[in-house]
Coordinates of C-alpha atoms in Angstrom, one line a residue:
Chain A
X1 CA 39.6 81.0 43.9
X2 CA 43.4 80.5 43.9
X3 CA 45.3 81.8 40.7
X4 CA 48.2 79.2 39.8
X5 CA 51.5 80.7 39.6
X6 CA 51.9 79.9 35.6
X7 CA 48.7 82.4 35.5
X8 CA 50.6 84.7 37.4
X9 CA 53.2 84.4 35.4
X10 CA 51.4 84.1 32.1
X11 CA 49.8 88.4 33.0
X12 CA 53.2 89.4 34.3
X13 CA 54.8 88.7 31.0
X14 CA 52.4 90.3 29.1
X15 CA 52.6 93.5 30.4
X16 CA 56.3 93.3 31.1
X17 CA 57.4 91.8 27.2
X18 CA 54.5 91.9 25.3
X19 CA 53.6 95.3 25.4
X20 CA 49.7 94.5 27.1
X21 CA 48.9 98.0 27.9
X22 CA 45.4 100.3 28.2
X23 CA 46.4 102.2 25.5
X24 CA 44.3 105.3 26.2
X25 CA 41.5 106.3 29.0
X26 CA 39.4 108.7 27.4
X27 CA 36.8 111.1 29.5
X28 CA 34.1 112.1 27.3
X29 CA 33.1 115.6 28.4
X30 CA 29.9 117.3 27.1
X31 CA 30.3 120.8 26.1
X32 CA 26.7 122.3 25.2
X33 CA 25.8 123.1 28.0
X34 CA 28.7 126.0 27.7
X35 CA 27.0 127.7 24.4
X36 CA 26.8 131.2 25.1
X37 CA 26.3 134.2 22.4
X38 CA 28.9 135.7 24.3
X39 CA 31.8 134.6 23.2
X40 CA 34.7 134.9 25.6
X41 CA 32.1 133.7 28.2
X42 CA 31.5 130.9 26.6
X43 CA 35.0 130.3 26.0
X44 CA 35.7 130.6 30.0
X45 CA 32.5 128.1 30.5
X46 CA 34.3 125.5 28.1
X47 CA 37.8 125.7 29.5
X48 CA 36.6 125.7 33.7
X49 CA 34.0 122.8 32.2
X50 CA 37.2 120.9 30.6
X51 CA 39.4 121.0 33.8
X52 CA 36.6 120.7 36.4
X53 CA 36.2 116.9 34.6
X54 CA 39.8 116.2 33.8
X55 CA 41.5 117.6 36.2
X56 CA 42.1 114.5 38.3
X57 CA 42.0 111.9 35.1
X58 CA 45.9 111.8 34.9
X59 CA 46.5 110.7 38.6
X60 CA 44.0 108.7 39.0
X61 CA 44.9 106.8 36.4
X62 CA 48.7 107.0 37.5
X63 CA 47.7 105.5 40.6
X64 CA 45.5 102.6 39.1
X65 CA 48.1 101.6 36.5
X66 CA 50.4 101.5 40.0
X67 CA 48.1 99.3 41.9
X68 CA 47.3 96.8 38.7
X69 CA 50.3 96.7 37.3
X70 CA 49.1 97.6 33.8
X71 CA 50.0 100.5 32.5
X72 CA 48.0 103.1 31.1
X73 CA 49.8 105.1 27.7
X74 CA 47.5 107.7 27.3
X75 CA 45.5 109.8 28.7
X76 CA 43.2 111.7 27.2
X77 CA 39.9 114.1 26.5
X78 CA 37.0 113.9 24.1
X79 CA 34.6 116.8 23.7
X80 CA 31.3 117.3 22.0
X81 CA 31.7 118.0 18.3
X82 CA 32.8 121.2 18.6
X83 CA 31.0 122.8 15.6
X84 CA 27.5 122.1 18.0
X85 CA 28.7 125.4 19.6
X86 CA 30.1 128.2 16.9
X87 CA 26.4 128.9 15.9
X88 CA 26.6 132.3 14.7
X89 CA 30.9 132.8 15.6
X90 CA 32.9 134.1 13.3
X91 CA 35.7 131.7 12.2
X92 CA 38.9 134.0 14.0
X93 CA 36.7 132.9 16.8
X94 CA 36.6 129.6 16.1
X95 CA 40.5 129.0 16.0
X96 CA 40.2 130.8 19.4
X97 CA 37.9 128.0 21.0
X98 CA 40.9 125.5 19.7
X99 CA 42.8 127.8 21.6
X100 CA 41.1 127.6 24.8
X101 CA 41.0 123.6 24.0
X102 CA 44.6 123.4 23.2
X103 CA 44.9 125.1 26.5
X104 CA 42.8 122.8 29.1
X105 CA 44.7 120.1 27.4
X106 CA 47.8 121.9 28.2
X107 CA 47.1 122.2 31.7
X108 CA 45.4 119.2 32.9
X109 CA 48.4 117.6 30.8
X110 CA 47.1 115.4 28.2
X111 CA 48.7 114.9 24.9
X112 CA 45.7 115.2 23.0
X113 CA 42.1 116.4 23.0
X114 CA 39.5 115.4 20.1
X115 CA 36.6 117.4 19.2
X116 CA 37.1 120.4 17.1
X117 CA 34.5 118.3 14.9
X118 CA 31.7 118.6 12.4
X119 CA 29.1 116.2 11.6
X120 CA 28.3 117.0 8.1
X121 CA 27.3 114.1 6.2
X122 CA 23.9 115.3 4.8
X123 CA 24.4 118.8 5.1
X124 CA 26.3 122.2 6.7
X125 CA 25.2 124.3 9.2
X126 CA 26.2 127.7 9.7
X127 CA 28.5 126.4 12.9
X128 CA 29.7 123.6 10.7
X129 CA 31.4 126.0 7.9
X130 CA 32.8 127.9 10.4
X131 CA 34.6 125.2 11.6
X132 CA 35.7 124.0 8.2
X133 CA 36.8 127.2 7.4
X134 CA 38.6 127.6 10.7
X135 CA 40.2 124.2 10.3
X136 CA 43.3 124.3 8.7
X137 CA 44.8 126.9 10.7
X138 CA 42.5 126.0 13.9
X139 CA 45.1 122.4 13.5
X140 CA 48.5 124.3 12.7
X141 CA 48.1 127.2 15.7
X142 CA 47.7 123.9 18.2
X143 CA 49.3 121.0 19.3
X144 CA 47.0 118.9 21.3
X145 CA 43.5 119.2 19.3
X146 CA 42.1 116.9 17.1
X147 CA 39.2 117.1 14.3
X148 CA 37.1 114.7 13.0
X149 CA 34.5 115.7 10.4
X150 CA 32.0 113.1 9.5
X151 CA 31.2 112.9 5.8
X152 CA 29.4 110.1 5.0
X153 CA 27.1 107.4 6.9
X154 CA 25.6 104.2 5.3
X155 CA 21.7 106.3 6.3
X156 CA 22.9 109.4 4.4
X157 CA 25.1 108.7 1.7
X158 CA 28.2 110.8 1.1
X159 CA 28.2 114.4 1.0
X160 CA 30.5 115.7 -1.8
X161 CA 30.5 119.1 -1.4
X162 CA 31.7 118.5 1.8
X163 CA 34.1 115.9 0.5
X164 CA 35.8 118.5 -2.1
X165 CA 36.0 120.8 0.8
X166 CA 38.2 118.6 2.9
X167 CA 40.9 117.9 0.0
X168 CA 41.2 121.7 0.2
X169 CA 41.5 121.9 4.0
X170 CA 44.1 119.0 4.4
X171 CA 46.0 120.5 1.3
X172 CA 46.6 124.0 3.2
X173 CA 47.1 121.7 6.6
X174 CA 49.8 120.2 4.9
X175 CA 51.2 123.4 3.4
X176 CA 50.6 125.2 7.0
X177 CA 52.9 123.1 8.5
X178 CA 55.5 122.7 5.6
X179 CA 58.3 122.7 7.9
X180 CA 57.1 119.7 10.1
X181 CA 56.4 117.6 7.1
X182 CA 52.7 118.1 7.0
X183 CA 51.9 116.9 10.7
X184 CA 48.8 119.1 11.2
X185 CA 47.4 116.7 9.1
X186 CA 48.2 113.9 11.4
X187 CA 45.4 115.6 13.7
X188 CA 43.0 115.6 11.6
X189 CA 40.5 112.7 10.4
X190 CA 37.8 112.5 7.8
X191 CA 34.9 109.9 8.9
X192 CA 32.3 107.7 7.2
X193 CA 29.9 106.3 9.9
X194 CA 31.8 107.8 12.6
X195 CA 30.8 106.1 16.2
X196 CA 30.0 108.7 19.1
X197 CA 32.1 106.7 21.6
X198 CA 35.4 106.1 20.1
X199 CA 38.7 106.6 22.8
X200 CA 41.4 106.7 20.2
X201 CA 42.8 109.5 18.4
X202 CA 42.6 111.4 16.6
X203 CA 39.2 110.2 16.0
X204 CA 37.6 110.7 19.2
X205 CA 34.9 113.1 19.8
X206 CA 31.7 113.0 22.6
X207 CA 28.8 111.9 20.5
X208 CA 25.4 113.4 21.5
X209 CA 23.8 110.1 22.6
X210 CA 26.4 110.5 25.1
X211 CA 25.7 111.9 29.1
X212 CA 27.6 114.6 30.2
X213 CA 30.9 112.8 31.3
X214 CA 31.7 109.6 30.4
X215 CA 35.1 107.1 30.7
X216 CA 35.8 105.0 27.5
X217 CA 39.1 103.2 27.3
X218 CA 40.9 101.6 24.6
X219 CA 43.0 98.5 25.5
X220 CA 45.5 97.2 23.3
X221 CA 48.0 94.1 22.3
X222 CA 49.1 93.3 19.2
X223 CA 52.4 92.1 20.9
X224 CA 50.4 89.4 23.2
X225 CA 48.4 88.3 20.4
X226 CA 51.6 88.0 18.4
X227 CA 53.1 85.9 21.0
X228 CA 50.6 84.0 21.5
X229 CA 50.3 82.5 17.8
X230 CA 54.2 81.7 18.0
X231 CA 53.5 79.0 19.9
X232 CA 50.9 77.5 17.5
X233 CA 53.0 77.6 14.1
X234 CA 51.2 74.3 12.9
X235 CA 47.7 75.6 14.0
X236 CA 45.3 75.4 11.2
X237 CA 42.9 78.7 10.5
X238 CA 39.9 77.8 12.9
X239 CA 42.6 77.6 15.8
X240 CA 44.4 80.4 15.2
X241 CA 41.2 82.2 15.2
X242 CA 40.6 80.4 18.8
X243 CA 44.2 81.9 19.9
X244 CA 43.2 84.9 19.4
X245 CA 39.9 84.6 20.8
X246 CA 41.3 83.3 24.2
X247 CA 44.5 85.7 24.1
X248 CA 41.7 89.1 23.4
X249 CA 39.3 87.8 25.8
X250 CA 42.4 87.9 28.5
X251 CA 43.6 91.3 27.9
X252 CA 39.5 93.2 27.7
X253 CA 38.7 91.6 31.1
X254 CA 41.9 93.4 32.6
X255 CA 41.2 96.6 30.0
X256 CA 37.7 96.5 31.6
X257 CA 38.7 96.1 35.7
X258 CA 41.3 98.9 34.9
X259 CA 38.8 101.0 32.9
X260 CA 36.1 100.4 35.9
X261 CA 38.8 101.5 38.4
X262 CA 39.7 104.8 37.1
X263 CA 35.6 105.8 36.1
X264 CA 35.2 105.1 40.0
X265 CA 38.1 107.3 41.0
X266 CA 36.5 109.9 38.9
X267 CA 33.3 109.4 39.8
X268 CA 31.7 109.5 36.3
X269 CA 30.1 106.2 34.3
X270 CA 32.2 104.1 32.7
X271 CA 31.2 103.6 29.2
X272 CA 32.6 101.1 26.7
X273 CA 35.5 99.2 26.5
X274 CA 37.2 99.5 22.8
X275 CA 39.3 96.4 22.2
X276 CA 41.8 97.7 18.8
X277 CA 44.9 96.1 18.2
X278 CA 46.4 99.3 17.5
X279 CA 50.3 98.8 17.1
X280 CA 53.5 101.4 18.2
X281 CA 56.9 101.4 16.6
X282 CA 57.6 99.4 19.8
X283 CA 59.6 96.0 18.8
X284 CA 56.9 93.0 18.2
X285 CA 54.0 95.6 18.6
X286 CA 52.6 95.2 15.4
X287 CA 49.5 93.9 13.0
X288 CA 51.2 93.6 9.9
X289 CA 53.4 90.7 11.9
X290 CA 50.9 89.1 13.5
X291 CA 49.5 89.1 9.6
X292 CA 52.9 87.5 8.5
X293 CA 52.8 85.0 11.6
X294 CA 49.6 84.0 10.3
X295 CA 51.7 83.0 7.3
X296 CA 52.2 85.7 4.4
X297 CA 55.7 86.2 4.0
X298 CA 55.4 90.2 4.0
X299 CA 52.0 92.2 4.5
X300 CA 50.4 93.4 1.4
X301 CA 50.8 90.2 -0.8
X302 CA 48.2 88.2 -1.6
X303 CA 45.8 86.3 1.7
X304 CA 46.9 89.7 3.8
X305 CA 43.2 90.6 3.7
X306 CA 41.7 86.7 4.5
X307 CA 44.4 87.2 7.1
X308 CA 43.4 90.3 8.3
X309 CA 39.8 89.1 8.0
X310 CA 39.9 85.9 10.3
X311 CA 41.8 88.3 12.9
X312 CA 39.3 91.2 12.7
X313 CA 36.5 88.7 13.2
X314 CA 38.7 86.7 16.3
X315 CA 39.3 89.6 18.1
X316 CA 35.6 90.7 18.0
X317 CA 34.4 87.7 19.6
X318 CA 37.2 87.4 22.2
X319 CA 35.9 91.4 23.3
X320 CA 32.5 90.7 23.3
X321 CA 32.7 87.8 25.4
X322 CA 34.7 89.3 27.4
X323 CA 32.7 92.9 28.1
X324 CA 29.1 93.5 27.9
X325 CA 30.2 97.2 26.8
X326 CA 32.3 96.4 24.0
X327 CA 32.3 99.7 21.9
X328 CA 34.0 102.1 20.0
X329 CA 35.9 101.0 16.9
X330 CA 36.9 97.6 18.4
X331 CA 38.5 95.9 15.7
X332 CA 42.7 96.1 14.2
X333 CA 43.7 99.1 13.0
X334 CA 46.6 99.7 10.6
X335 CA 48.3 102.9 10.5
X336 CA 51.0 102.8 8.3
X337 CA 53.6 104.9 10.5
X338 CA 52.8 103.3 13.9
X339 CA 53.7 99.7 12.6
X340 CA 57.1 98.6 11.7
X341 CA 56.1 95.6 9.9
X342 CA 53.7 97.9 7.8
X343 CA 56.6 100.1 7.4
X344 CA 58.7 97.8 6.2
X345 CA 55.6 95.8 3.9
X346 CA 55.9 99.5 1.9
X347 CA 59.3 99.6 2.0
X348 CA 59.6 95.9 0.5
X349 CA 57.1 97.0 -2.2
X350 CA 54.5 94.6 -1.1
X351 CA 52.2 96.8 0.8
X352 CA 50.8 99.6 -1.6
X353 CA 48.1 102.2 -1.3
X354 CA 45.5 100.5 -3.2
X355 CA 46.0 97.1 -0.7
X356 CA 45.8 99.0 2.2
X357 CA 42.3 100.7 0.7
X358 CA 41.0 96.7 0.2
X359 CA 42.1 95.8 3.5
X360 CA 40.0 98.7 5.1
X361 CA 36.9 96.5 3.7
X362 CA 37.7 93.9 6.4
X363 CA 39.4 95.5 9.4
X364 CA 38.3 98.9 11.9
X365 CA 39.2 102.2 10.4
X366 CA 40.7 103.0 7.3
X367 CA 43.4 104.5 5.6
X368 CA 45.3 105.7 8.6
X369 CA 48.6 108.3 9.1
X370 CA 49.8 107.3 5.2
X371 CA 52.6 109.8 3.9
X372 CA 51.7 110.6 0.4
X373 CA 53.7 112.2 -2.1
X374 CA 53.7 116.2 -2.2
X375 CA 52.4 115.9 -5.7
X376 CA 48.8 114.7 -4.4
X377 CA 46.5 117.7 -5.4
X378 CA 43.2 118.7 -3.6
X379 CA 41.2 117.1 -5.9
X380 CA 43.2 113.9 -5.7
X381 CA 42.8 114.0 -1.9
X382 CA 39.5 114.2 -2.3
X383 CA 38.8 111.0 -4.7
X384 CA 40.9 108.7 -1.9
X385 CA 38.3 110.3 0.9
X386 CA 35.4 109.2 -1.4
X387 CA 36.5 106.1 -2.3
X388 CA 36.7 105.4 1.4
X389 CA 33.6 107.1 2.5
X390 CA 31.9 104.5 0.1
X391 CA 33.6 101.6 1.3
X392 CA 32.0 102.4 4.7
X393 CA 28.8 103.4 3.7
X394 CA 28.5 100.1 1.6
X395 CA 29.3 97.6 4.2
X396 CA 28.0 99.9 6.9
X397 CA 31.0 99.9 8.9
X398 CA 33.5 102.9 10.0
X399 CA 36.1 103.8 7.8
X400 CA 38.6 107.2 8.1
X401 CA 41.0 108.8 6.0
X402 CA 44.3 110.4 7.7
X403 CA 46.9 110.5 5.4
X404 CA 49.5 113.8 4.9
X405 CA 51.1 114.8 1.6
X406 CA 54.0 115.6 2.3
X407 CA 55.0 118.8 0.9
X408 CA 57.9 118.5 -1.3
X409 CA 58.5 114.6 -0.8
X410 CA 58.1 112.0 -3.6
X411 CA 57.4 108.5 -3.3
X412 CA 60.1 106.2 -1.8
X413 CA 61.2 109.4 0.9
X414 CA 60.9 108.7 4.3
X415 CA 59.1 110.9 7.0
X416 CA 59.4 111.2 10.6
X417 CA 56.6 112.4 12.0
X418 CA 58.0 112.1 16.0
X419 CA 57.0 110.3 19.2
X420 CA 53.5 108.3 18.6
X421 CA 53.4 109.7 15.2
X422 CA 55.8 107.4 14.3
X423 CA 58.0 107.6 10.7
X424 CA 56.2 106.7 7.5
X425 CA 57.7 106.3 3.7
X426 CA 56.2 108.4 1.2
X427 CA 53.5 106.5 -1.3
X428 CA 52.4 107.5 -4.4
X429 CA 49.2 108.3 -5.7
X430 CA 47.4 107.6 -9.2
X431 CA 48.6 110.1 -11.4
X432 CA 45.6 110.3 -13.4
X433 CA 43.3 113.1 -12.4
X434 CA 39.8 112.9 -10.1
X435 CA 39.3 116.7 -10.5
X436 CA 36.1 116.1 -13.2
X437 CA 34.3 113.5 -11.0
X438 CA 35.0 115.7 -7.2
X439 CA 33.7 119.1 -9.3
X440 CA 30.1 118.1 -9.8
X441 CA 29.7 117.9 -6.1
X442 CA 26.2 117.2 -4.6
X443 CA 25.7 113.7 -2.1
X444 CA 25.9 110.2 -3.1
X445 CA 22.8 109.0 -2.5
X446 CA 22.0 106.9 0.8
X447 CA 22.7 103.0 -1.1
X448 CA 20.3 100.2 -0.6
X449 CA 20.0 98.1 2.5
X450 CA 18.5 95.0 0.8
X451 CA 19.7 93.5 -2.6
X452 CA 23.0 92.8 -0.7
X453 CA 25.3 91.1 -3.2
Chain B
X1 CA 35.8 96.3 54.5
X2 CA 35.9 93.5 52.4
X3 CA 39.7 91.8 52.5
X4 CA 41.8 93.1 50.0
X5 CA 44.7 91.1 48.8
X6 CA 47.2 91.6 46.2
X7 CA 50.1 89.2 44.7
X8 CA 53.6 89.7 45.0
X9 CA 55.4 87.9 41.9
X10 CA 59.1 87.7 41.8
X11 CA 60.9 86.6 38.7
X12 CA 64.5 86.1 37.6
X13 CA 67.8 83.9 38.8
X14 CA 67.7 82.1 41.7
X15 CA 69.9 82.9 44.9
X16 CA 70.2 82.6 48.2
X17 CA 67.6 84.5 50.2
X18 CA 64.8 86.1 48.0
X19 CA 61.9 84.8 50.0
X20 CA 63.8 85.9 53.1
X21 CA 64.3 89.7 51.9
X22 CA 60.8 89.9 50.4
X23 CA 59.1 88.2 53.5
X24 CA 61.3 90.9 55.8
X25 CA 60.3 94.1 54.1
X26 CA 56.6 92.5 54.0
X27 CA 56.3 91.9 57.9
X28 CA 57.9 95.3 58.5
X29 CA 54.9 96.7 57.0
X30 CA 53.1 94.9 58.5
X31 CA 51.5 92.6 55.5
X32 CA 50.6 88.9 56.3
X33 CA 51.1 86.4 53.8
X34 CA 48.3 84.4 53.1
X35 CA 49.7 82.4 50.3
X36 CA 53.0 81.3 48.9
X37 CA 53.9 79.3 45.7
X38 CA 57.5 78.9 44.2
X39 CA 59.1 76.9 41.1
X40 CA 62.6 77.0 39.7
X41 CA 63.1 75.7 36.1
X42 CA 66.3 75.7 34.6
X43 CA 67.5 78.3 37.2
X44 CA 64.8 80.4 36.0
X45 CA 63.4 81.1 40.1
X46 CA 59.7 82.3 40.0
X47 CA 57.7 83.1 43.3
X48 CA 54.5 84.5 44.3
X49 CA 53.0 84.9 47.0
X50 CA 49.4 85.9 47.9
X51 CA 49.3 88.9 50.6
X52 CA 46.3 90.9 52.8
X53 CA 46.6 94.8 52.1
X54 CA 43.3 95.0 53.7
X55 CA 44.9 97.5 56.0
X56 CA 47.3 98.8 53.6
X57 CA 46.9 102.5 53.3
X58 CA 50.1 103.6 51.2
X59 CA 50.8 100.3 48.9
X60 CA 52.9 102.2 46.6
X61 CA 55.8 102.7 49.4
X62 CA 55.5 98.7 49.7
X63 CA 55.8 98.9 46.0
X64 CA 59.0 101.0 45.8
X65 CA 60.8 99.0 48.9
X66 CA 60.1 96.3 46.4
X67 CA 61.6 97.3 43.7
X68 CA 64.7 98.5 45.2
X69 CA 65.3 95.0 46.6
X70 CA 64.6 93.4 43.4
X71 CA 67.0 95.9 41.8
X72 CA 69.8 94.7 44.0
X73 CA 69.2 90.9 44.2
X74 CA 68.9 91.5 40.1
X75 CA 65.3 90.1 39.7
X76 CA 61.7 91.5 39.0
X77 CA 59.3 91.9 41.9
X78 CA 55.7 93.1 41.4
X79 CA 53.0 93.9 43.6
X80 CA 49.6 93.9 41.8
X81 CA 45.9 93.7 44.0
X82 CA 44.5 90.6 42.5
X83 CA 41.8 91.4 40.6
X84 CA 43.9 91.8 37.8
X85 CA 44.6 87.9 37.9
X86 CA 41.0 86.9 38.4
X87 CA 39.8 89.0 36.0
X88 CA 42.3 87.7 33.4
X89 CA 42.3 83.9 34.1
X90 CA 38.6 83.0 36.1
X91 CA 35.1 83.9 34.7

């Protein structure tokens, strides 16, 4: 069938001033196959297992993004959760294996590789405390790894103790890295119904549903879906739902040919396709303005989260439509340093920490790369994690916590964090203490399935 | 081998001889053009042509000749295979 030359041109503009890009092609590799009680063997085993896959992902995918047209940002590597393997190591050892990580990202030259992980929501294994343990100087001796640990799931409940422990760990993160503003902390995330599948980082890690390789990719375009609702400034709710619908049904089916392309190259499965509007500090490449094109004058005021809701929901159905393997997170994310409007939303005063925890209840992720103020204590840390945890595990969706105190920064200060980190300004947190409630440790139970209101 | 095509989009101010520089460095590779579809609104030219890379081992050189020729005529020329545009705009 012919195309007609304003299609044509309608796909060359989106890539070339809207910003339509894969954002990330992610091989999921799994790793436990390598477990070995000797430990520098099993080291060697993960590093030749690591490049053996990867080796080829970046110019393969070069050479797709040359014959589409589309470019891909990132690409990148996912590993099984790396606590599967410590069993009995010792936690020196541990920071090593980040090591040999940090290393096979190094050389197959990917900016990052996700994994160094725990799945602890109900309880700790022996590998699992290692890796906590390990955690906060496993993130500040390396530059490409990044940690997830799952503490909660809507089957499970939350696991407290392990919650307490992670206000601890980001706390030293932040401190470890004092001189960079905290940014070891921009590596890791804490997880309540984590999904084994996920492309984007820091988040992503090789779920054990998964086979032994796997390609997921993450396609993006908050600048196409922005443009697209310019042209419809009269359009009532149902069709701006409909524009975004038709614009996110447009870019998956080129996410999933390009995704499809480079699996083949590599000769492993393609997986899923996640669809996330995930912004960059690039101009128009934002959620917080296709939130204000939508109509609220700055993001964080009051019908932001309606807002948010309607576009969620719109870019769901355009994905799934458009993919039968629509996975991942697939959804809007809003990290507060990767998105100028969000940026400027806290900068205004409209957009404050306690907004951005409601709109977590109706968008994918959660509270993501937030600067908070020095001041934040452990225990403090700790209470924002749980509230979030139970946010997910109530609606029995995925939520994260990334945020970094900054050491030495009050609210109002602004960070830069660098290159995809973005620059983010320092928030404040509730001054009033969660230190009684995080002590008595133990898990939130698993909450009720029926009895829904 | 099943036919492989890819389009050639060129976008930017009209002038004289774009098709003619485009179509010369395509027939000394050796490309046949199976297609070809141009507009020019408000001085705004847009072309694009539909070509057979069947046999086209190395499309990135095509790609980079191109470019250079778009560079000095001061417009933007792509080359993209297809299915990009079918998979975007036809179910």
């Amino acid at each position: 069938m012919n195309i007609g030359l304003d299609e044509i041109t309608e796909t060359v503009r989106m890539v070339q001033m809207e910003n339509l890009d894969i954002r990330t092609v992610t091989i999921g590799i799994d790793l436990k196959d390598c477990a070995d009680a000797d430990f520098p063997a099993m080291q060697t085993r993960v590093y030749n297992k690591i490049v053996n896959y990867a080796k080829n992902l970046k110019p393969y995918a070069e050479q797709v993004e040359k014959e589409y047209g589309v470019p891909i940002i990132n690409k990148r590597i996912a590993v099984t959760p790396i606590s599967e393997l410590l069993g009995n190591a010792t936690r020196e050892q541990a920071i090593e294996l980040a090591k040999t990580l940090d290393k096979a990202a190094a050389d197959i030259g990917v900016d990052f590789i996700g994994g160094y992980s725990a799945l602890v929501h109900k309880g700790v294994t022996k590998g699992d405390q290692v890796l906590l343990d390990s955690l906060a100087e496993a993130l500040t001796v390396t530059d490409r790894v990044c940690a997830s640990i799952s503490v909660a799931t809507t089957r499970t409940g939350i696991n407290m103790d392990v919650v307490k422990q992670m206000g601890t760990i980001i706390k030293e993160a932040s401190e470890n890295t004092r001189d960079q503003d905290g940014i070891a902390c921009a590596k890791l995330v804490v997880f309540s119904n984590p999904v084994e599948d996920n492309p984007f980082m820091a988040g992503a890690f090789h779920g054990t549903g998964e086979g032994d390789a796997v390609l997921n990719v993450g396609v993006s375009g908050p600048g196409v879906v922005l443009n697209a609702l310019k042209k419809h400034p009269e359009a009532d709710l149902g069709e701006v739902s409909q524009v975004i619908k038709k614009t996110v049904f447009k870019i998956t089916r080129a996410g999933e040919l390009v995704g499809r392309a480079v699996a083949d190259q590599l000769d492993v499965p393609f997986g899923i396709l996640d669809l996330s509007l995930a912004p960059t500090n690039a101009l128009n490449d934002s959620v917080a303005e296709i939130l204000e094109e939508i109509g609220v004058e700055r993001v964080g005021t009051h019908g932001t989260i309606a807002a948010l809701a309607l576009m969620n929901d719109a870019v769901k159905k355009g994905g799934a439509m458009a993919s039968s393997y629509v996975g991942g997170l697939s959804g809007a994310f809003i990290p507060v340093s990767e998105d100028n409007g969000m940026i400027q939303g806290v900068n205004d005063g409209s957009l404050t920490l306690p907004k951005l925890e409601a709109m977590t209840c109706v968008c994918s992720v959660g509270l993501d790369m937030i600067a908070l103020s020095g001041e934040a204590s452990a225990e403090t840390l700790s209470g924002i994690i749980a509230d979030e945890a139970a946010i997910g595990m109530i609606n029995k969706k995925t939520t994260a916590v990334r945020v970094i105190p900054v050491p030495d920064k009050e609210e109002g200060a602004m960070v830069e964090f660098g290159g995809l980190l973005g620059r983010a300004p320092v928030m404040a947190v509730n001054p009033f203490s969660s230190e009684g409630f995080v002590n008595r440790g133990g898990r939130i139970p698993a909450p009720l399935q029926s009895l829904i209101n | 081998m099943e036919n492989r095509r890819a389009v050639v989009s060129v976008l930017g101010k009209d002038q004289v001889g774009i098709i003619a520089k485009v179509t010369t460095v395509l027939s000394e590779k050796q490309i046949n053009v199976l297609d070809i579809n141009q507009t020019i609104v408000e001085d705004f030219f847009t072309m694009m042509m539909i070509v057979d890379v069947t046999q086209i081992e190395d499309l990135d050189s095509v790609r980079q000749t191109l470019n250079e020729i778009g560079e000095n005529l001061g417009v933007k020329i792509n080359l993209q295979l297809e299915e990009v545009f079918q998979a975007m705009h036809r179910i």
